[in-house]
Structures are given as structure tokens and as C-alpha cells.
PDB file of C-alpha atoms in Angstrom:
ATOM      1  CA  MET A   1     -35.878  29.635  25.521  1.00 79.00           C
ATOM      2  CA  LYS A   2     -36.701  26.617  27.684  1.00 80.00           C
ATOM      3  CA  ASN A   3     -37.984  24.780  24.590  1.00 84.00           C
ATOM      4  CA  HIS A   4     -34.655  25.318  22.804  1.00 88.00           C
ATOM      5  CA  ILE A   5     -32.629  23.988  25.732  1.00 92.00           C
ATOM      6  CA  VAL A   6     -34.838  20.886  26.040  1.00 91.00           C
ATOM      7  CA  ALA A   7     -34.629  20.257  22.268  1.00 92.00           C
ATOM      8  CA  ALA A   8     -30.831  20.680  22.316  1.00 93.00           C
ATOM      9  CA  PHE A   9     -30.532  18.318  25.272  1.00 92.00           C
ATOM     10  CA  ARG A  10     -32.683  15.668  23.551  1.00 93.00           C
ATOM     11  CA  LEU A  11     -30.669  15.991  20.341  1.00 95.00           C
ATOM     12  CA  THR A  12     -27.461  15.609  22.333  1.00 96.00           C
ATOM     13  CA  ILE A  13     -28.730  12.410  23.996  1.00 96.00           C
ATOM     14  CA  VAL A  14     -29.894  10.966  20.654  1.00 96.00           C
ATOM     15  CA  MET A  15     -26.588  11.801  18.934  1.00 96.00           C
ATOM     16  CA  LEU A  16     -24.568  10.263  21.778  1.00 96.00           C
ATOM     17  CA  ALA A  17     -26.600   7.064  21.408  1.00 95.00           C
ATOM     18  CA  VAL A  18     -26.166   7.026  17.608  1.00 96.00           C
ATOM     19  CA  ILE A  19     -22.415   7.676  17.859  1.00 96.00           C
ATOM     20  CA  GLY A  20     -22.059   5.035  20.591  1.00 95.00           C
ATOM     21  CA  ILE A  21     -23.829   2.435  18.437  1.00 95.00           C
ATOM     22  CA  TYR A  22     -21.689   3.414  15.430  1.00 96.00           C
ATOM     23  CA  LEU A  23     -18.471   3.043  17.445  1.00 94.00           C
ATOM     24  CA  LEU A  24     -19.544  -0.392  18.692  1.00 93.00           C
ATOM     25  CA  ILE A  25     -20.262  -1.505  15.108  1.00 93.00           C
ATOM     26  CA  VAL A  26     -16.876  -0.245  13.865  1.00 91.00           C
ATOM     27  CA  TYR A  27     -15.022  -1.807  16.806  1.00 89.00           C
ATOM     28  CA  GLY A  28     -16.865  -5.116  16.427  1.00 88.00           C
ATOM     29  CA  GLY A  29     -16.275  -5.083  12.677  1.00 84.00           C
ATOM     30  CA  SER A  30     -12.538  -4.552  13.161  1.00 80.00           C
ATOM     31  CA  LYS A  31     -12.359  -7.688  15.310  1.00 84.00           C
ATOM     32  CA  VAL A  32     -13.589  -9.743  12.321  1.00 83.00           C
ATOM     33  CA  LEU A  33     -10.595  -8.691  10.202  1.00 74.00           C
ATOM     34  CA  PRO A  34      -7.532 -10.956   9.975  1.00 73.00           C
ATOM     35  CA  THR A  35      -5.379  -8.605  12.136  1.00 73.00           C
ATOM     36  CA  LYS A  36      -8.292  -7.902  14.520  1.00 76.00           C
ATOM     37  CA  GLY A  37      -7.871  -4.161  13.916  1.00 71.00           C
ATOM     38  CA  ASN A  38      -4.257  -4.107  15.124  1.00 75.00           C
ATOM     39  CA  ALA A  39      -1.018  -3.374  13.325  1.00 76.00           C
ATOM     40  CA  GLU A  40       0.591  -6.353  11.631  1.00 80.00           C
ATOM     41  CA  ILE A  41       4.112  -6.540  13.037  1.00 81.00           C
ATOM     42  CA  ILE A  42       6.790  -8.624  11.316  1.00 83.00           C
ATOM     43  CA  ILE A  43      10.103  -9.280  13.053  1.00 83.00           C
ATOM     44  CA  GLN A  44      12.860 -10.074  10.577  1.00 83.00           C
ATOM     45  CA  ASN A  45      16.536 -10.409  11.545  1.00 82.00           C
ATOM     46  CA  GLY A  46      15.867  -8.718  14.884  1.00 84.00           C
ATOM     47  CA  GLN A  47      14.194  -5.692  13.269  1.00 84.00           C
ATOM     48  CA  LYS A  48      10.547  -4.759  13.696  1.00 85.00           C
ATOM     49  CA  PHE A  49       8.559  -3.853  10.581  1.00 84.00           C
ATOM     50  CA  TYR A  50       4.935  -2.809  10.227  1.00 82.00           C
ATOM     51  CA  ALA A  51       3.285  -4.521   7.268  1.00 83.00           C
ATOM     52  CA  ASN A  52       0.453  -1.961   7.332  1.00 84.00           C
ATOM     53  CA  ILE A  53       2.765   0.978   6.556  1.00 84.00           C
ATOM     54  CA  GLY A  54       4.578   1.528   3.273  1.00 84.00           C
ATOM     55  CA  GLN A  55       8.343   1.054   3.401  1.00 85.00           C
ATOM     56  CA  GLU A  56      10.992   2.424   1.084  1.00 86.00           C
ATOM     57  CA  PHE A  57      13.197  -0.106  -0.689  1.00 88.00           C
ATOM     58  CA  LYS A  58      16.145   1.489  -2.482  1.00 88.00           C
ATOM     59  CA  SER A  59      18.044  -1.590  -3.635  1.00 89.00           C
ATOM     60  CA  GLU A  60      17.478  -2.927  -7.160  1.00 90.00           C
ATOM     61  CA  LYS A  61      17.150  -6.427  -5.744  1.00 92.00           C
ATOM     62  CA  TYR A  62      13.825  -5.579  -4.083  1.00 93.00           C
ATOM     63  CA  PHE A  63      10.336  -4.792  -5.291  1.00 94.00           C
ATOM     64  CA  HIS A  64       9.358  -1.158  -4.898  1.00 92.00           C
ATOM     65  CA  GLY A  65       6.027   0.107  -3.640  1.00 90.00           C
ATOM     66  CA  ARG A  66       4.158   3.321  -4.312  1.00 90.00           C
ATOM     67  CA  PRO A  67       6.029   6.598  -4.135  1.00 88.00           C
ATOM     68  CA  SER A  68       5.363   8.545  -0.946  1.00 84.00           C
ATOM     69  CA  ALA A  69       4.440  12.214  -0.764  1.00 80.00           C
ATOM     70  CA  VAL A  70       5.718  12.255   2.848  1.00 81.00           C
ATOM     71  CA  ASP A  71       8.939  10.301   2.304  1.00 81.00           C
ATOM     72  CA  TYR A  72       7.465   7.268   4.138  1.00 80.00           C
ATOM     73  CA  ASN A  73       7.177   9.203   7.425  1.00 79.00           C
ATOM     74  CA  ALA A  74       4.287   7.633   9.340  1.00 76.00           C
ATOM     75  CA  ALA A  75       4.111  10.629  11.687  1.00 77.00           C
ATOM     76  CA  GLY A  76       3.231  12.905   8.775  1.00 75.00           C
ATOM     77  CA  SER A  77       0.790  10.862   6.736  1.00 76.00           C
ATOM     78  CA  ALA A  78      -0.546  12.931   3.824  1.00 75.00           C
ATOM     79  CA  GLY A  79      -0.912  13.096   0.080  1.00 74.00           C
ATOM     80  CA  SER A  80       0.586  15.727  -2.195  1.00 74.00           C
ATOM     81  CA  ASN A  81      -2.830  17.401  -2.616  1.00 78.00           C
ATOM     82  CA  LYS A  82      -1.980  18.065  -6.257  1.00 80.00           C
ATOM     83  CA  GLY A  83      -4.561  17.045  -8.805  1.00 80.00           C
ATOM     84  CA  PRO A  84      -4.166  15.608 -12.312  1.00 82.00           C
ATOM     85  CA  SER A  85      -4.355  19.087 -13.848  1.00 86.00           C
ATOM     86  CA  ASN A  86      -1.446  20.449 -11.774  1.00 86.00           C
ATOM     87  CA  GLU A  87       1.533  21.015 -14.084  1.00 91.00           C
ATOM     88  CA  GLU A  88       4.134  20.378 -11.365  1.00 89.00           C
ATOM     89  CA  TYR A  89       2.433  17.099 -10.436  1.00 87.00           C
ATOM     90  CA  LEU A  90       2.311  15.986 -14.077  1.00 88.00           C
ATOM     91  CA  GLN A  91       6.038  16.694 -14.427  1.00 92.00           C
ATOM     92  CA  THR A  92       6.776  14.668 -11.273  1.00 88.00           C
ATOM     93  CA  VAL A  93       4.750  11.716 -12.575  1.00 88.00           C
ATOM     94  CA  GLN A  94       6.447  11.926 -15.992  1.00 90.00           C
ATOM     95  CA  LYS A  95       9.891  11.908 -14.313  1.00 92.00           C
ATOM     96  CA  ARG A  96       8.863   8.809 -12.361  1.00 90.00           C
ATOM     97  CA  ILE A  97       7.669   7.111 -15.560  1.00 90.00           C
ATOM     98  CA  ASP A  98      10.931   7.966 -17.357  1.00 89.00           C
ATOM     99  CA  THR A  99      13.015   6.705 -14.415  1.00 87.00           C
ATOM    100  CA  LEU A 100      11.010   3.496 -14.165  1.00 86.00           C
ATOM    101  CA  LYS A 101      11.347   2.798 -17.896  1.00 87.00           C
ATOM    102  CA  MET A 102      15.075   3.517 -17.697  1.00 85.00           C
ATOM    103  CA  THR A 103      15.565   1.108 -14.762  1.00 84.00           C
ATOM    104  CA  HIS A 104      13.356  -1.553 -16.404  1.00 80.00           C
ATOM    105  CA  PRO A 105      14.506  -1.448 -20.053  1.00 79.00           C
ATOM    106  CA  GLY A 106      13.310  -5.000 -20.683  1.00 76.00           C
ATOM    107  CA  MET A 107       9.708  -3.851 -20.351  1.00 78.00           C
ATOM    108  CA  GLY A 108       9.835  -1.848 -23.586  1.00 77.00           C
ATOM    109  CA  ASN A 109       6.571  -0.013 -24.227  1.00 80.00           C
ATOM    110  CA  THR A 110       4.601  -1.984 -21.642  1.00 83.00           C
ATOM    111  CA  LYS A 111       2.162   0.305 -19.839  1.00 87.00           C
ATOM    112  CA  VAL A 112       3.535   1.405 -16.459  1.00 87.00           C
ATOM    113  CA  PRO A 113       1.094   0.551 -13.642  1.00 89.00           C
ATOM    114  CA  VAL A 114      -0.263   3.777 -12.194  1.00 88.00           C
ATOM    115  CA  GLU A 115       0.590   3.014  -8.562  1.00 87.00           C
ATOM    116  CA  LEU A 116       4.297   2.803  -9.357  1.00 89.00           C
ATOM    117  CA  VAL A 117       4.372   6.473 -10.383  1.00 88.00           C
ATOM    118  CA  THR A 118       1.679   8.149  -8.252  1.00 87.00           C
ATOM    119  CA  ALA A 119       1.696   8.553  -4.476  1.00 83.00           C
ATOM    120  CA  SER A 120      -1.283   7.345  -2.468  1.00 78.00           C
ATOM    121  CA  GLY A 121      -3.550   9.663  -0.504  1.00 76.00           C
ATOM    122  CA  SER A 122      -1.827   8.725   2.767  1.00 78.00           C
ATOM    123  CA  GLY A 123       1.665   8.533   1.311  1.00 73.00           C
ATOM    124  CA  LEU A 124       2.073   5.252   3.209  1.00 82.00           C
ATOM    125  CA  ASP A 125       0.297   2.623   1.098  1.00 85.00           C
ATOM    126  CA  PRO A 126       1.960  -0.757   1.832  1.00 90.00           C
ATOM    127  CA  ASP A 127       0.397  -2.534  -1.152  1.00 91.00           C
ATOM    128  CA  ILE A 128       0.639  -2.474  -4.923  1.00 93.00           C
ATOM    129  CA  SER A 129      -1.452  -4.237  -7.515  1.00 92.00           C
ATOM    130  CA  GLU A 130      -0.439  -7.614  -8.856  1.00 93.00           C
ATOM    131  CA  GLU A 131       0.295  -5.850 -12.170  1.00 92.00           C
ATOM    132  CA  GLY A 132       2.632  -3.436 -10.361  1.00 92.00           C
ATOM    133  CA  ALA A 133       4.589  -6.347  -8.911  1.00 93.00           C
ATOM    134  CA  LEU A 134       4.628  -8.293 -12.182  1.00 94.00           C
ATOM    135  CA  TYR A 135       5.996  -5.217 -13.966  1.00 93.00           C
ATOM    136  CA  GLN A 136       9.100  -5.486 -11.768  1.00 93.00           C
ATOM    137  CA  VAL A 137       9.616  -9.269 -12.089  1.00 92.00           C
ATOM    138  CA  LYS A 138      12.001  -9.214 -15.066  1.00 91.00           C
ATOM    139  CA  LYS A 139      14.400  -6.752 -13.400  1.00 92.00           C
ATOM    140  CA  ILE A 140      14.308  -8.525 -10.013  1.00 93.00           C
ATOM    141  CA  ALA A 141      14.962 -11.909 -11.638  1.00 92.00           C
ATOM    142  CA  GLU A 142      17.877 -10.456 -13.586  1.00 91.00           C
ATOM    143  CA  VAL A 143      19.471  -8.730 -10.570  1.00 91.00           C
ATOM    144  CA  ARG A 144      19.048 -11.773  -8.326  1.00 92.00           C
ATOM    145  CA  ASN A 145      20.000 -14.262 -11.029  1.00 92.00           C
ATOM    146  CA  LEU A 146      16.705 -16.131 -10.684  1.00 91.00           C
ATOM    147  CA  SER A 147      14.309 -17.372 -13.317  1.00 91.00           C
ATOM    148  CA  GLU A 148      11.467 -15.007 -14.181  1.00 91.00           C
ATOM    149  CA  GLU A 149       9.034 -17.872 -13.703  1.00 93.00           C
ATOM    150  CA  LYS A 150      10.198 -18.434 -10.122  1.00 94.00           C
ATOM    151  CA  VAL A 151       9.821 -14.740  -9.243  1.00 93.00           C
ATOM    152  CA  ARG A 152       6.463 -14.531 -11.054  1.00 94.00           C
ATOM    153  CA  ASP A 153       5.220 -17.554  -9.060  1.00 94.00           C
ATOM    154  CA  LEU A 154       6.333 -15.830  -5.862  1.00 94.00           C
ATOM    155  CA  VAL A 155       4.277 -12.759  -6.791  1.00 94.00           C
ATOM    156  CA  LYS A 156       1.254 -14.950  -7.517  1.00 95.00           C
ATOM    157  CA  ASN A 157       1.642 -16.706  -4.141  1.00 94.00           C
ATOM    158  CA  GLN A 158       1.935 -13.385  -2.298  1.00 93.00           C
ATOM    159  CA  THR A 159      -1.104 -11.839  -4.000  1.00 93.00           C
ATOM    160  CA  GLU A 160      -3.968 -11.279  -1.575  1.00 89.00           C
ATOM    161  CA  LYS A 161      -7.384 -11.755  -3.125  1.00 89.00           C
ATOM    162  CA  PRO A 162     -10.243  -9.355  -2.345  1.00 85.00           C
ATOM    163  CA  PHE A 163     -11.769  -9.624   1.147  1.00 77.00           C
ATOM    164  CA  LEU A 164     -14.630 -12.144   1.012  1.00 77.00           C
ATOM    165  CA  GLY A 165     -13.914 -12.491  -2.692  1.00 74.00           C
ATOM    166  CA  LEU A 166     -15.512  -9.175  -3.612  1.00 77.00           C
ATOM    167  CA  LEU A 167     -14.424  -6.277  -1.396  1.00 78.00           C
ATOM    168  CA  GLY A 168     -11.468  -4.395  -2.881  1.00 81.00           C
ATOM    169  CA  PRO A 169      -8.898  -5.302  -5.509  1.00 85.00           C
ATOM    170  CA  SER A 170      -6.246  -8.003  -5.485  1.00 88.00           C
ATOM    171  CA  LYS A 171      -3.064  -6.629  -3.935  1.00 92.00           C
ATOM    172  CA  VAL A 172       0.479  -7.494  -2.969  1.00 94.00           C
ATOM    173  CA  ASN A 173       2.072  -6.311   0.268  1.00 94.00           C
ATOM    174  CA  VAL A 174       5.530  -5.116  -0.789  1.00 93.00           C
ATOM    175  CA  LEU A 175       7.216  -5.784   2.581  1.00 93.00           C
ATOM    176  CA  LYS A 176       5.938  -9.377   2.756  1.00 94.00           C
ATOM    177  CA  LEU A 177       6.855  -9.930  -0.893  1.00 94.00           C
ATOM    178  CA  ASN A 178      10.433  -8.750  -0.305  1.00 93.00           C
ATOM    179  CA  ILE A 179      10.800 -10.883   2.818  1.00 93.00           C
ATOM    180  CA  ALA A 180       9.600 -13.919   0.844  1.00 93.00           C
ATOM    181  CA  LEU A 181      11.976 -12.922  -1.974  1.00 93.00           C
ATOM    182  CA  ASP A 182      14.937 -12.980   0.436  1.00 90.00           C
ATOM    183  CA  GLN A 183      13.933 -16.509   1.476  1.00 88.00           C
ATOM    184  CA  LEU A 184      13.693 -17.690  -2.144  1.00 82.00           C
ATOM    185  CA  LYS A 185      16.480 -20.039  -3.160  1.00 68.00           C
TER     186      LYS A 185
END
């Protein structure tokens, strides 16, 4: 019995050291990131917004992000937990595709970017792909009475390239894009 207690104690000490080293690496790594591991807060017209959390934009004059399985409630972050073979999920996605095509008739048979019709795993994804933003350009330009080229250039300027040029995809933060859109003349 004494051997088991000594072995368990040694394993506990080793695991505490390994976990401590891991936590230091993660913490140190977060300090290298542009936001230093903190939330990115944007204050616009006296209101506080978190650029790291998906926001819902209902107006036609704004770009829309990914649908949310939790109705954009940061306290209840979660996905729908329904897979691509779930009939109810497939119907929900098809309704979103039909609605998107109806609200963007100028896009014709252009393929709908997947993130505009499927919720993310957290339900709070603040970013969409550049393709997802470009899909919405024609409608935004029309509603705001701007040239498509001007809105397309705005999307290109707001596109964040992969971290270090190779980690992750190019993406567009929808909140930042809409704030820049409001400032566009």
C-alpha cells in the first residue's frame, strides 16, 4: 500500500509541474497576440462593443455575420449540436439559404458562402470569410447608395490576413467592417 501512495504522490508532483509549465506557455503565448489575450473593446457613439464576440445586425444596411445557435448570448455560448445528417438541421440551413437568396436577388445562382447559413460551434463567431463579406457587397451598396467598388474596397481593407501569413484563414470582423462602413462617405 505504501508503494501505491508514494507512486501517486510522485505522479501528482510531476503532473502539477507539467500543468504549470503548460499554463506558463499558454499565458506567455497569449501575450504575443495583438490583443495580448484580452478582449478587444470598441467604443462607438458611447456604446461598448466587444469585437471578439459575434453581434447581430438586423438592418439591411449592415453586413451580417454567422447565424448564432444561442441568439448571440455570450453567457450561453454553444453550438446547435446537430450534425449534417440531421433532417431538422438541414431544413434550417435550407431556409437560411432561401432567405439569403431572396434578400440578395442580384447574386443569382452564386454559391452561398457556408458561414452565412451555418452557426459556428460557439454560436458567437465574430468573423466571416472574405467571400462571405463580398457576397453581401452588392446589396449593401444598393441599400446605402454607394458604388459596389467602394464597398468591395472597404471589405478588402478590412480583411485580416492569416496570423504570421500561414496560421488560419483570411477573415473579416463583421463589427469592425460595419463601423468602417458607417464612416464611409
